[in-house]
Amino acid sequence: MEDLSPQKKGGLARSAKLSPEERRRIASEAATKRWADSTPEAVFGAPDKSIKIADIEVPCFVLEDKRRVIPTKGMLVALNMAHGGSMVGGMNRLELFVSRNRIKPYVSNELLERIKSPIRFRYKSNITYGFDSDTLIDIAEAVIKADNAGVLMTQQAAIAHQCRVITSSLTRLGLIALIDEATGYQTKRDSDELQQILTAYILPEHRPWLKTIPAEFTSEIYRVYGWKRTSDNRGPRYAGKLIRQLIYAQMPKPVLPALDNANPTNEKYRRKHKHHQFLTKEQGLDHFRTLVITVMTLLRVSRNKEEFKRHWLTYFHGQGELDLGE
């Protein structure tokens, strides 16, 4: 012990005086602390914040890294599986189930690895284990494949039935939406996503005006709608409303209201700036120009406004109504 520091020597001496039980307790507390430092926390959800699948209530959480997690017991409930049962080789209940010969051929290696290594997370002061929401859908699909192949045992029929209930009533995105609503994360998610969209699309201060809509676009609108040019080069009064519907309303939903707020009308219902002056170069203007080119192409192949309306509604999959100003 000649090479040890005085602090190290003192630590070894104190350790030697401890009972085996005290040493185990100290080691356990140290390990728990190390795990807690890197273990994600459930920031939304609670044991009583449940989603409902048919008539079954399943608890769920959203972690600080935005993963939607169903705790292990909740997974077993959702799949109509027994909570107990014998363990083999330290396998968790789900791992044992999918590792059996009847199910395993229908389980991917990636899914098996996820089931072998449940997500460890903290809820308040407790350490909990669970699985991401996709794992529930993936297990259900594997069980259904095994059932279709006729390899399941009679006592697994109830599990197969529940898996069909899950896949018939839930999509992956639908399950995420249910979890977000049940945990209250939906409000936070919507706020964050709204801010991300507006940051991507809207400049904090408008840029100097640049001509963004090409002259050909205006000419095609005049031709298709049968408008006559005037000395002041203004089209009918509803021309601005039409551009608003054709271009700005096709951007993500929060963008147009934000543009209206940033660039309001005056007492004469006119705006001081062009809306596109408030769009970011990287996202907003690029999307704006893409929409202009798309609509201009539809105008080119249209002989009149009725034909253009059909082309527009077909291209945009019937999203919204197009007011042609009749």
PDB file of N, CA and C in Angstrom, residues 117-159:
ATOM      1  N   SER A 117     -34.072  -5.669 -24.786  1.00  0.00           N
ATOM      2  CA  SER A 117     -33.512  -4.524 -24.052  1.00  0.00           C
ATOM      3  C   SER A 117     -34.589  -3.464 -23.841  1.00  0.00           C
ATOM      4  N   PRO A 118     -35.467  -3.656 -22.883  1.00  0.00           N
ATOM      5  CA  PRO A 118     -36.525  -2.669 -22.624  1.00  0.00           C
ATOM      6  C   PRO A 118     -35.939  -1.297 -22.306  1.00  0.00           C
ATOM      7  N   ILE A 119     -36.725  -0.284 -22.560  1.00  0.00           N
ATOM      8  CA  ILE A 119     -36.311   1.087 -22.261  1.00  0.00           C
ATOM      9  C   ILE A 119     -36.401   1.309 -20.754  1.00  0.00           C
ATOM     10  N   ARG A 120     -35.304   1.725 -20.177  1.00  0.00           N
ATOM     11  CA  ARG A 120     -35.264   2.043 -18.752  1.00  0.00           C
ATOM     12  C   ARG A 120     -35.498   3.545 -18.608  1.00  0.00           C
ATOM     13  N   PHE A 121     -36.483   3.930 -17.778  1.00  0.00           N
ATOM     14  CA  PHE A 121     -36.756   5.350 -17.601  1.00  0.00           C
ATOM     15  C   PHE A 121     -37.201   5.621 -16.174  1.00  0.00           C
ATOM     16  N   ARG A 122     -37.146   6.887 -15.819  1.00  0.00           N
ATOM     17  CA  ARG A 122     -37.525   7.303 -14.476  1.00  0.00           C
ATOM     18  C   ARG A 122     -38.903   7.952 -14.501  1.00  0.00           C
ATOM     19  N   TYR A 123     -39.752   7.536 -13.578  1.00  0.00           N
ATOM     20  CA  TYR A 123     -41.006   8.241 -13.336  1.00  0.00           C
ATOM     21  C   TYR A 123     -41.003   8.653 -11.871  1.00  0.00           C
ATOM     22  N   LYS A 124     -40.876   9.967 -11.658  1.00  0.00           N
ATOM     23  CA  LYS A 124     -40.678  10.516 -10.318  1.00  0.00           C
ATOM     24  C   LYS A 124     -39.421   9.868  -9.721  1.00  0.00           C
ATOM     25  N   SER A 125     -39.547   9.165  -8.607  1.00  0.00           N
ATOM     26  CA  SER A 125     -38.346   8.581  -7.984  1.00  0.00           C
ATOM     27  C   SER A 125     -38.182   7.102  -8.327  1.00  0.00           C
ATOM     28  N   ASN A 126     -39.041   6.599  -9.194  1.00  0.00           N
ATOM     29  CA  ASN A 126     -39.022   5.171  -9.504  1.00  0.00           C
ATOM     30  C   ASN A 126     -38.378   4.888 -10.850  1.00  0.00           C
ATOM     31  N   ILE A 127     -37.671   3.767 -10.931  1.00  0.00           N
ATOM     32  CA  ILE A 127     -37.122   3.277 -12.190  1.00  0.00           C
ATOM     33  C   ILE A 127     -38.128   2.288 -12.789  1.00  0.00           C
ATOM     34  N   THR A 128     -38.481   2.513 -14.041  1.00  0.00           N
ATOM     35  CA  THR A 128     -39.487   1.708 -14.715  1.00  0.00           C
ATOM     36  C   THR A 128     -38.934   1.223 -16.052  1.00  0.00           C
ATOM     37  N   TYR A 129     -39.496   0.137 -16.555  1.00  0.00           N
ATOM     38  CA  TYR A 129     -39.090  -0.399 -17.846  1.00  0.00           C
ATOM     39  C   TYR A 129     -40.303  -0.443 -18.777  1.00  0.00           C
ATOM     40  N   GLY A 130     -40.040  -0.246 -20.052  1.00  0.00           N
ATOM     41  CA  GLY A 130     -41.131  -0.274 -21.015  1.00  0.00           C
ATOM     42  C   GLY A 130     -40.617  -0.389 -22.431  1.00  0.00           C
ATOM     43  N   PHE A 131     -41.509  -0.183 -23.392  1.00  0.00           N
ATOM     44  CA  PHE A 131     -41.179  -0.340 -24.808  1.00  0.00           C
ATOM     45  C   PHE A 131     -41.808   0.806 -25.597  1.00  0.00           C
ATOM     46  N   ASP A 132     -41.147   1.199 -26.692  1.00  0.00           N
ATOM     47  CA  ASP A 132     -41.705   2.259 -27.522  1.00  0.00           C
ATOM     48  C   ASP A 132     -42.993   1.776 -28.172  1.00  0.00           C
ATOM     49  N   SER A 133     -43.833   2.718 -28.572  1.00  0.00           N
ATOM     50  CA  SER A 133     -45.164   2.374 -29.064  1.00  0.00           C
ATOM     51  C   SER A 133     -45.125   1.493 -30.308  1.00  0.00           C
ATOM     52  N   ASP A 134     -44.104   1.654 -31.155  1.00  0.00           N
ATOM     53  CA  ASP A 134     -44.002   0.813 -32.351  1.00  0.00           C
ATOM     54  C   ASP A 134     -43.877  -0.665 -32.002  1.00  0.00           C
ATOM     55  N   THR A 135     -43.255  -0.956 -30.864  1.00  0.00           N
ATOM     56  CA  THR A 135     -43.044  -2.352 -30.482  1.00  0.00           C
ATOM     57  C   THR A 135     -44.383  -3.067 -30.287  1.00  0.00           C
ATOM     58  N   LEU A 136     -45.371  -2.367 -29.755  1.00  0.00           N
ATOM     59  CA  LEU A 136     -46.690  -2.984 -29.583  1.00  0.00           C
ATOM     60  C   LEU A 136     -47.271  -3.387 -30.938  1.00  0.00           C
ATOM     61  N   ILE A 137     -47.201  -2.493 -31.899  1.00  0.00           N
ATOM     62  CA  ILE A 137     -47.725  -2.787 -33.240  1.00  0.00           C
ATOM     63  C   ILE A 137     -46.931  -3.915 -33.886  1.00  0.00           C
ATOM     64  N   ASP A 138     -45.599  -3.887 -33.747  1.00  0.00           N
ATOM     65  CA  ASP A 138     -44.746  -4.896 -34.378  1.00  0.00           C
ATOM     66  C   ASP A 138     -45.015  -6.292 -33.814  1.00  0.00           C
ATOM     67  N   ILE A 139     -45.177  -6.387 -32.487  1.00  0.00           N
ATOM     68  CA  ILE A 139     -45.484  -7.686 -31.880  1.00  0.00           C
ATOM     69  C   ILE A 139     -46.847  -8.182 -32.366  1.00  0.00           C
ATOM     70  N   ALA A 140     -47.826  -7.285 -32.398  1.00  0.00           N
ATOM     71  CA  ALA A 140     -49.167  -7.671 -32.841  1.00  0.00           C
ATOM     72  C   ALA A 140     -49.129  -8.198 -34.273  1.00  0.00           C
ATOM     73  N   GLU A 141     -48.375  -7.541 -35.148  1.00  0.00           N
ATOM     74  CA  GLU A 141     -48.291  -7.990 -36.544  1.00  0.00           C
ATOM     75  C   GLU A 141     -47.613  -9.352 -36.643  1.00  0.00           C
ATOM     76  N   ALA A 142     -46.583  -9.590 -35.822  1.00  0.00           N
ATOM     77  CA  ALA A 142     -45.901 -10.892 -35.831  1.00  0.00           C
ATOM     78  C   ALA A 142     -46.836 -12.006 -35.367  1.00  0.00           C
ATOM     79  N   VAL A 143     -47.616 -11.733 -34.318  1.00  0.00           N
ATOM     80  CA  VAL A 143     -48.550 -12.742 -33.804  1.00  0.00           C
ATOM     81  C   VAL A 143     -49.609 -13.069 -34.859  1.00  0.00           C
ATOM     82  N   ILE A 144     -50.100 -12.062 -35.540  1.00  0.00           N
ATOM     83  CA  ILE A 144     -51.120 -12.293 -36.578  1.00  0.00           C
ATOM     84  C   ILE A 144     -50.560 -13.151 -37.708  1.00  0.00           C
ATOM     85  N   LYS A 145     -49.312 -12.907 -38.099  1.00  0.00           N
ATOM     86  CA  LYS A 145     -48.687 -13.732 -39.136  1.00  0.00           C
ATOM     87  C   LYS A 145     -48.593 -15.189 -38.678  1.00  0.00           C
ATOM     88  N   ALA A 146     -48.213 -15.381 -37.429  1.00  0.00           N
ATOM     89  CA  ALA A 146     -48.129 -16.743 -36.896  1.00  0.00           C
ATOM     90  C   ALA A 146     -49.512 -17.390 -36.848  1.00  0.00           C
ATOM     91  N   ASP A 147     -50.508 -16.609 -36.480  1.00  0.00           N
ATOM     92  CA  ASP A 147     -51.873 -17.134 -36.418  1.00  0.00           C
ATOM     93  C   ASP A 147     -52.371 -17.503 -37.816  1.00  0.00           C
ATOM     94  N   ASN A 148     -52.080 -16.642 -38.789  1.00  0.00           N
ATOM     95  CA  ASN A 148     -52.486 -16.929 -40.173  1.00  0.00           C
ATOM     96  C   ASN A 148     -51.817 -18.204 -40.693  1.00  0.00           C
ATOM     97  N   ALA A 149     -50.603 -18.466 -40.188  1.00  0.00           N
ATOM     98  CA  ALA A 149     -49.883 -19.671 -40.608  1.00  0.00           C
ATOM     99  C   ALA A 149     -50.376 -20.911 -39.869  1.00  0.00           C
ATOM    100  N   GLY A 150     -51.259 -20.719 -38.878  1.00  0.00           N
ATOM    101  CA  GLY A 150     -51.833 -21.838 -38.152  1.00  0.00           C
ATOM    102  C   GLY A 150     -50.895 -22.516 -37.187  1.00  0.00           C
ATOM    103  N   VAL A 151     -49.903 -21.770 -36.648  1.00  0.00           N
ATOM    104  CA  VAL A 151     -48.905 -22.401 -35.785  1.00  0.00           C
ATOM    105  C   VAL A 151     -49.122 -22.096 -34.304  1.00  0.00           C
ATOM    106  N   LEU A 152     -50.074 -21.236 -33.972  1.00  0.00           N
ATOM    107  CA  LEU A 152     -50.282 -20.892 -32.574  1.00  0.00           C
ATOM    108  C   LEU A 152     -51.006 -22.009 -31.830  1.00  0.00           C
ATOM    109  N   MET A 153     -50.750 -22.064 -30.530  1.00  0.00           N
ATOM    110  CA  MET A 153     -51.442 -23.019 -29.683  1.00  0.00           C
ATOM    111  C   MET A 153     -52.844 -22.502 -29.357  1.00  0.00           C
ATOM    112  N   THR A 154     -53.707 -23.398 -28.938  1.00  0.00           N
ATOM    113  CA  THR A 154     -55.094 -23.044 -28.637  1.00  0.00           C
ATOM    114  C   THR A 154     -55.166 -21.955 -27.568  1.00  0.00           C
ATOM    115  N   GLN A 155     -54.314 -22.047 -26.553  1.00  0.00           N
ATOM    116  CA  GLN A 155     -54.361 -21.075 -25.462  1.00  0.00           C
ATOM    117  C   GLN A 155     -53.834 -19.699 -25.878  1.00  0.00           C
ATOM    118  N   GLN A 156     -53.254 -19.596 -27.073  1.00  0.00           N
ATOM    119  CA  GLN A 156     -52.772 -18.306 -27.562  1.00  0.00           C
ATOM    120  C   GLN A 156     -53.800 -17.614 -28.457  1.00  0.00           C
ATOM    121  N   ALA A 157     -54.968 -18.227 -28.610  1.00  0.00           N
ATOM    122  CA  ALA A 157     -56.003 -17.651 -29.475  1.00  0.00           C
ATOM    123  C   ALA A 157     -56.457 -16.285 -28.971  1.00  0.00           C
ATOM    124  N   ALA A 158     -56.540 -16.132 -27.647  1.00  0.00           N
ATOM    125  CA  ALA A 158     -56.975 -14.849 -27.090  1.00  0.00           C
ATOM    126  C   ALA A 158     -55.966 -13.748 -27.383  1.00  0.00           C
ATOM    127  N   ILE A 159     -54.673 -14.107 -27.359  1.00  0.00           N
ATOM    128  CA  ILE A 159     -53.632 -13.128 -27.683  1.00  0.00           C
ATOM    129  C   ILE A 159     -53.757 -12.719 -29.152  1.00  0.00           C
TER     130      ILE A 159
END
